[in-house]
Amino acid sequence: MDPRPVGMFDSGVGGLAVARALLAAAPAERVLYFADTAWFPYGPRPAAEVRKRAFAITHRLLASDVKLIVVACNTASAAALAELRQAFPGVPFVGMVPGVKPAAEQSRSKHVVVLATEGTLDGDLLEQVVAEFGRGAQVARVVGRGLAEAVERGEPDAPATRARLRDLLGPEISRGADTVVLGCTHYAFLGPVITQEFPGVAVIDTSEPVARRALDLLDAADARSPGPGGLSVIASLDPDGFRARAARLGIVPAAQEAAR
Ligand code: DGL
């Protein structure tokens, strides 16, 4: 047993999809979630800048004695996961990897779309996953420009968001893509909207598998929490606004901590 919290971070509300999945499977866990709202969005920033933020946030989470850290952000995972593991060898990290493997396995047309930020699409991590698990499928890369912002505003199904999704995904889907990989944690909140806009297209969301992977690591170390569990949040800018935006997505944190 280990009563310490699980640390988790993202640029904003996106990683809450992973926190929600983890707490649904393990309600006795305490999740300490750092939303880097002062630096949102990460997607268009240079990798070195995102890496710097990932290191600063890791130090802050470790100051709260977390037992494991989930990098609940594809952009930060692409920019910093390998370096974090190297720099903090005693800390277990779980990161986001675009779900190219399940997509390539289940696609009938062998044509899939990875919808992600510039940072994720430019990183080596995606190339490695495509090379290892792409199974010869055609993997189109589409930058979800404006989508993380729409989710962050609490507007995942606003008409403008739907129109943008149609513009971004329509061309590849009409060319035969039958599977969309959500390569950014913010897009987990867009999954149902994508399914409504493109019936018959499969959507791959890795929030749950990542939460499961974190719990598997805790099990292997006999480090599950005895409870009581719940979600605490830290936001680097406007914590009250962040809580309100999370609530609009159906996630209500129990407590709040200071960023420093
Ligand atoms: N949620 C982040 C991700 O998974 C990125 C959103 C942003 O651009 O900050 O990539």
Coordinates of C-alpha atoms and ligand atoms in Angstrom, one line a residue:
M1 CA 0.0 0.0 0.0
D2 CA 1.2 3.5 -0.8
P3 CA -1.1 6.4 0.2
R4 CA 0.9 9.0 -1.8
P5 CA -0.8 10.8 -4.7
V6 CA -0.4 10.0 -8.4
G7 CA 1.0 13.1 -10.2
M8 CA -0.3 14.0 -13.6
F9 CA 0.1 17.0 -15.9
D10 CA -1.0 18.6 -19.1
S11 CA -1.2 22.2 -20.5
G12 CA -4.8 22.4 -19.5
V13 CA -8.0 20.3 -19.3
G14 CA -7.0 17.6 -21.8
G15 CA -5.3 15.2 -19.3
L16 CA -8.4 15.3 -17.1
A17 CA -9.7 12.6 -19.5
V18 CA -6.8 10.4 -18.2
A19 CA -7.5 11.4 -14.6
R20 CA -11.2 10.6 -15.0
A21 CA -10.3 7.2 -16.4
L22 CA -7.9 6.4 -13.6
L23 CA -10.3 7.5 -10.9
A24 CA -13.1 5.5 -12.5
A25 CA -11.0 2.4 -12.3
A26 CA -9.4 3.1 -8.9
P27 CA -11.5 5.5 -6.9
A28 CA -9.2 5.1 -3.8
E29 CA -6.3 6.8 -5.7
R30 CA -5.5 10.5 -5.0
V31 CA -4.6 12.3 -8.3
L32 CA -2.7 15.6 -8.1
Y33 CA -3.2 17.2 -11.4
F34 CA -1.0 20.1 -12.7
A35 CA -2.6 22.2 -15.4
D36 CA 0.0 24.5 -17.0
T37 CA -2.6 27.1 -18.0
A38 CA 0.0 29.9 -18.0
W39 CA 1.7 28.1 -20.9
F40 CA -1.3 26.8 -22.8
P41 CA -1.2 25.8 -25.6
Y42 CA 1.9 23.6 -25.8
G43 CA 1.3 22.4 -29.3
P44 CA 2.9 25.3 -31.3
R45 CA 5.8 25.8 -28.9
P46 CA 9.3 24.6 -29.6
A47 CA 10.1 21.2 -28.0
A48 CA 12.8 22.7 -25.8
E49 CA 10.3 25.1 -24.2
V50 CA 7.8 22.3 -23.5
R51 CA 10.6 20.2 -22.1
K52 CA 11.5 23.0 -19.7
R53 CA 8.0 23.2 -18.5
A54 CA 7.8 19.4 -18.1
F55 CA 10.9 19.5 -15.9
A56 CA 9.6 22.4 -13.8
I57 CA 6.2 20.6 -13.3
T58 CA 7.9 17.4 -12.4
H59 CA 9.9 19.1 -9.6
R60 CA 6.6 20.7 -8.3
L61 CA 4.8 17.4 -8.3
L62 CA 7.7 15.6 -6.6
A63 CA 7.6 18.4 -3.9
S64 CA 4.1 17.0 -3.1
D65 CA 5.6 13.5 -2.8
V66 CA 3.9 11.9 -5.8
K67 CA 4.5 8.1 -6.3
L68 CA 4.3 8.1 -10.1
I69 CA 3.9 10.7 -12.8
V70 CA 1.5 10.5 -15.8
V71 CA 2.5 12.8 -18.6
A72 CA -1.1 13.2 -19.6
C73 CA -0.2 15.2 -22.7
N74 CA 1.0 13.9 -26.1
T75 CA 3.0 17.1 -26.9
A76 CA 4.9 16.9 -23.6
S77 CA 5.4 13.2 -24.0
A78 CA 6.9 13.7 -27.4
A79 CA 9.1 16.6 -26.2
A80 CA 10.3 15.3 -22.8
L81 CA 9.3 11.7 -21.8
A82 CA 12.6 10.1 -22.6
E83 CA 14.6 12.9 -21.0
L84 CA 12.4 12.8 -17.8
R85 CA 13.0 9.1 -17.4
Q86 CA 16.7 9.7 -17.8
A87 CA 16.8 12.6 -15.4
F88 CA 14.6 11.1 -12.7
P89 CA 15.5 7.4 -12.7
G90 CA 13.7 6.7 -9.4
V91 CA 10.4 8.0 -10.6
P92 CA 8.0 5.9 -12.6
F93 CA 6.7 7.8 -15.6
V94 CA 3.8 6.9 -17.9
G95 CA 3.4 8.9 -21.1
M96 CA 1.0 9.3 -24.0
V97 CA 1.8 7.5 -27.2
P98 CA -0.5 8.0 -30.2
G99 CA -2.7 4.8 -30.6
V100 CA -1.3 3.9 -34.0
K101 CA -1.0 0.2 -33.1
P102 CA -4.7 -0.4 -32.3
A103 CA -5.7 1.9 -35.3
A104 CA -3.6 -0.1 -37.8
E105 CA -4.8 -3.4 -36.4
Q106 CA -8.5 -2.5 -36.7
S107 CA -8.6 -0.3 -39.8
R108 CA -10.2 -2.2 -42.7
S109 CA -9.0 0.3 -45.3
K110 CA -5.5 0.4 -43.9
H111 CA -5.7 4.2 -43.9
V112 CA -5.7 6.0 -40.6
V113 CA -5.5 9.6 -39.5
V114 CA -3.4 10.8 -36.5
L115 CA -5.0 14.0 -35.3
A116 CA -2.5 15.8 -33.0
T117 CA -0.6 19.1 -32.3
E118 CA 2.3 20.3 -34.4
G119 CA 4.6 19.3 -31.5
T120 CA 3.4 15.7 -31.5
L121 CA 3.5 15.4 -35.3
D122 CA 7.0 16.8 -35.5
G123 CA 8.4 14.6 -32.7
D124 CA 10.4 11.4 -33.1
L125 CA 8.0 9.4 -30.8
L126 CA 5.3 9.3 -33.5
E127 CA 7.7 8.2 -36.2
Q128 CA 9.0 5.4 -33.9
V129 CA 5.4 4.2 -33.3
V130 CA 4.5 4.3 -37.0
A131 CA 7.7 2.4 -37.9
E132 CA 7.1 -0.2 -35.2
F133 CA 3.3 -0.6 -35.3
G134 CA 2.0 1.0 -38.5
R135 CA 1.8 -2.5 -40.2
G136 CA 2.1 -0.9 -43.6
A137 CA -1.1 1.2 -43.1
Q138 CA -1.2 4.7 -44.6
V139 CA -0.9 7.1 -41.7
A140 CA -2.1 10.6 -42.5
R141 CA -1.0 13.3 -40.1
V142 CA -3.4 16.1 -39.5
V143 CA -2.7 19.1 -37.2
G144 CA -5.7 19.8 -35.1
R145 CA -5.3 23.6 -35.3
G146 CA -7.6 25.3 -32.9
L147 CA -9.1 22.2 -31.4
A148 CA -7.3 22.1 -28.1
E149 CA -8.3 25.8 -27.7
A150 CA -12.0 24.9 -28.3
V151 CA -11.9 22.2 -25.7
E152 CA -10.1 24.4 -23.3
R153 CA -12.8 27.0 -23.7
G154 CA -15.4 24.3 -22.8
E155 CA -16.8 24.2 -26.4
P156 CA -16.1 20.6 -27.6
D157 CA -19.4 20.4 -29.5
A158 CA -20.0 24.1 -30.5
P159 CA -21.0 24.6 -34.1
A160 CA -17.6 26.2 -34.9
T161 CA -15.8 23.2 -33.4
R162 CA -17.9 20.8 -35.4
A163 CA -17.2 22.8 -38.6
R164 CA -13.5 22.8 -37.9
L165 CA -13.5 19.0 -37.4
R166 CA -15.3 18.6 -40.7
D167 CA -12.7 20.7 -42.4
L168 CA -9.8 19.0 -40.8
L169 CA -10.9 15.4 -41.1
G170 CA -13.2 15.4 -44.1
P171 CA -10.6 15.3 -46.8
E172 CA -8.7 12.2 -45.5
I173 CA -12.0 10.4 -44.6
S174 CA -13.3 11.0 -48.1
R175 CA -10.1 9.6 -49.4
G176 CA -10.8 6.4 -47.5
A177 CA -9.5 6.8 -43.9
D178 CA -11.7 4.8 -41.6
T179 CA -10.0 5.3 -38.2
V180 CA -9.0 8.5 -36.4
V181 CA -6.3 8.4 -33.6
L182 CA -6.8 11.1 -31.0
G183 CA -3.2 12.1 -30.6
C184 CA -3.8 14.9 -28.1
T185 CA -5.4 14.4 -24.7
H186 CA -7.7 17.4 -25.3
Y187 CA -9.2 15.6 -28.2
A188 CA -10.6 12.9 -25.9
F189 CA -13.4 15.3 -25.3
L190 CA -14.1 15.5 -29.0
G191 CA -14.4 11.7 -29.6
P192 CA -18.2 11.6 -29.4
V193 CA -18.5 14.7 -31.7
I194 CA -16.2 13.1 -34.3
T195 CA -18.4 9.9 -34.2
Q196 CA -21.5 12.0 -34.7
E197 CA -20.0 14.0 -37.6
F198 CA -18.5 10.9 -39.3
P199 CA -20.6 7.9 -38.5
G200 CA -18.8 4.6 -39.2
V201 CA -15.4 6.1 -38.6
A202 CA -13.6 4.5 -35.6
V203 CA -12.0 6.8 -33.0
I204 CA -9.0 5.6 -30.9
D205 CA -8.7 7.2 -27.5
T206 CA -5.8 6.1 -25.4
S207 CA -6.9 7.8 -22.1
E208 CA -8.1 4.5 -20.6
P209 CA -5.2 2.3 -21.6
V210 CA -2.8 4.9 -20.2
A211 CA -4.7 5.0 -16.9
R212 CA -4.6 1.2 -16.9
R213 CA -0.9 1.2 -17.5
A214 CA -0.3 3.5 -14.5
L215 CA -2.5 1.2 -12.3
D216 CA -0.5 -1.8 -13.5
L217 CA 2.7 -0.2 -12.5
L218 CA 1.2 0.6 -9.1
D219 CA 0.1 -3.0 -8.7
A220 CA 3.5 -4.4 -9.7
A221 CA 5.0 -2.2 -6.9
D222 CA 2.2 -3.0 -4.5
A223 CA 1.6 0.7 -4.3
R224 CA -2.1 1.1 -4.5
S225 CA -3.7 3.7 -2.2
P226 CA -5.9 2.5 0.7
G227 CA -8.1 5.7 0.1
P228 CA -9.8 8.0 0.4
G229 CA -9.2 9.1 -3.2
G230 CA -10.1 12.0 -5.3
L231 CA -8.8 14.7 -7.6
S232 CA -6.8 17.8 -6.5
V233 CA -5.7 20.4 -9.0
I234 CA -2.9 22.9 -9.4
A235 CA -3.1 25.5 -12.2
S236 CA -0.3 27.8 -13.1
L237 CA -2.7 30.6 -14.1
D238 CA -6.3 31.3 -13.1
P239 CA -7.0 28.2 -10.9
D240 CA -10.7 29.3 -10.4
G241 CA -11.2 29.6 -14.1
F242 CA -9.6 26.2 -14.6
R243 CA -11.9 24.6 -12.1
A244 CA -14.9 26.1 -13.8
R245 CA -13.8 24.9 -17.2
A246 CA -13.2 21.4 -15.8
A247 CA -16.6 21.4 -14.3
R248 CA -18.1 22.3 -17.7
L249 CA -16.5 19.0 -19.0
G250 CA -18.2 17.2 -16.1
I251 CA -15.1 16.9 -13.9
V252 CA -15.3 18.5 -10.4
P253 CA -12.0 18.5 -8.5
A254 CA -12.3 18.1 -4.7
A255 CA -9.4 20.3 -3.8
Q256 CA -6.9 22.9 -5.1
E257 CA -3.2 23.4 -4.3
A258 CA -0.9 26.4 -5.0
A259 CA 1.3 26.3 -8.0
R260 CA 4.4 27.0 -5.8
Ligands
DGL1 N1 -3.2 18.2 -24.4 C1 -2.0 18.4 -25.1 C2 -1.6 17.2 -25.9 O1 -2.0 16.1 -25.5 C3 -1.8 19.6 -26.0 C4 -2.7 20.7 -26.1 C5 -1.9 22.0 -26.3 O2 -1.6 22.3 -27.4 O3 -1.5 22.5 -25.2 O4 -0.9 17.2 -26.9

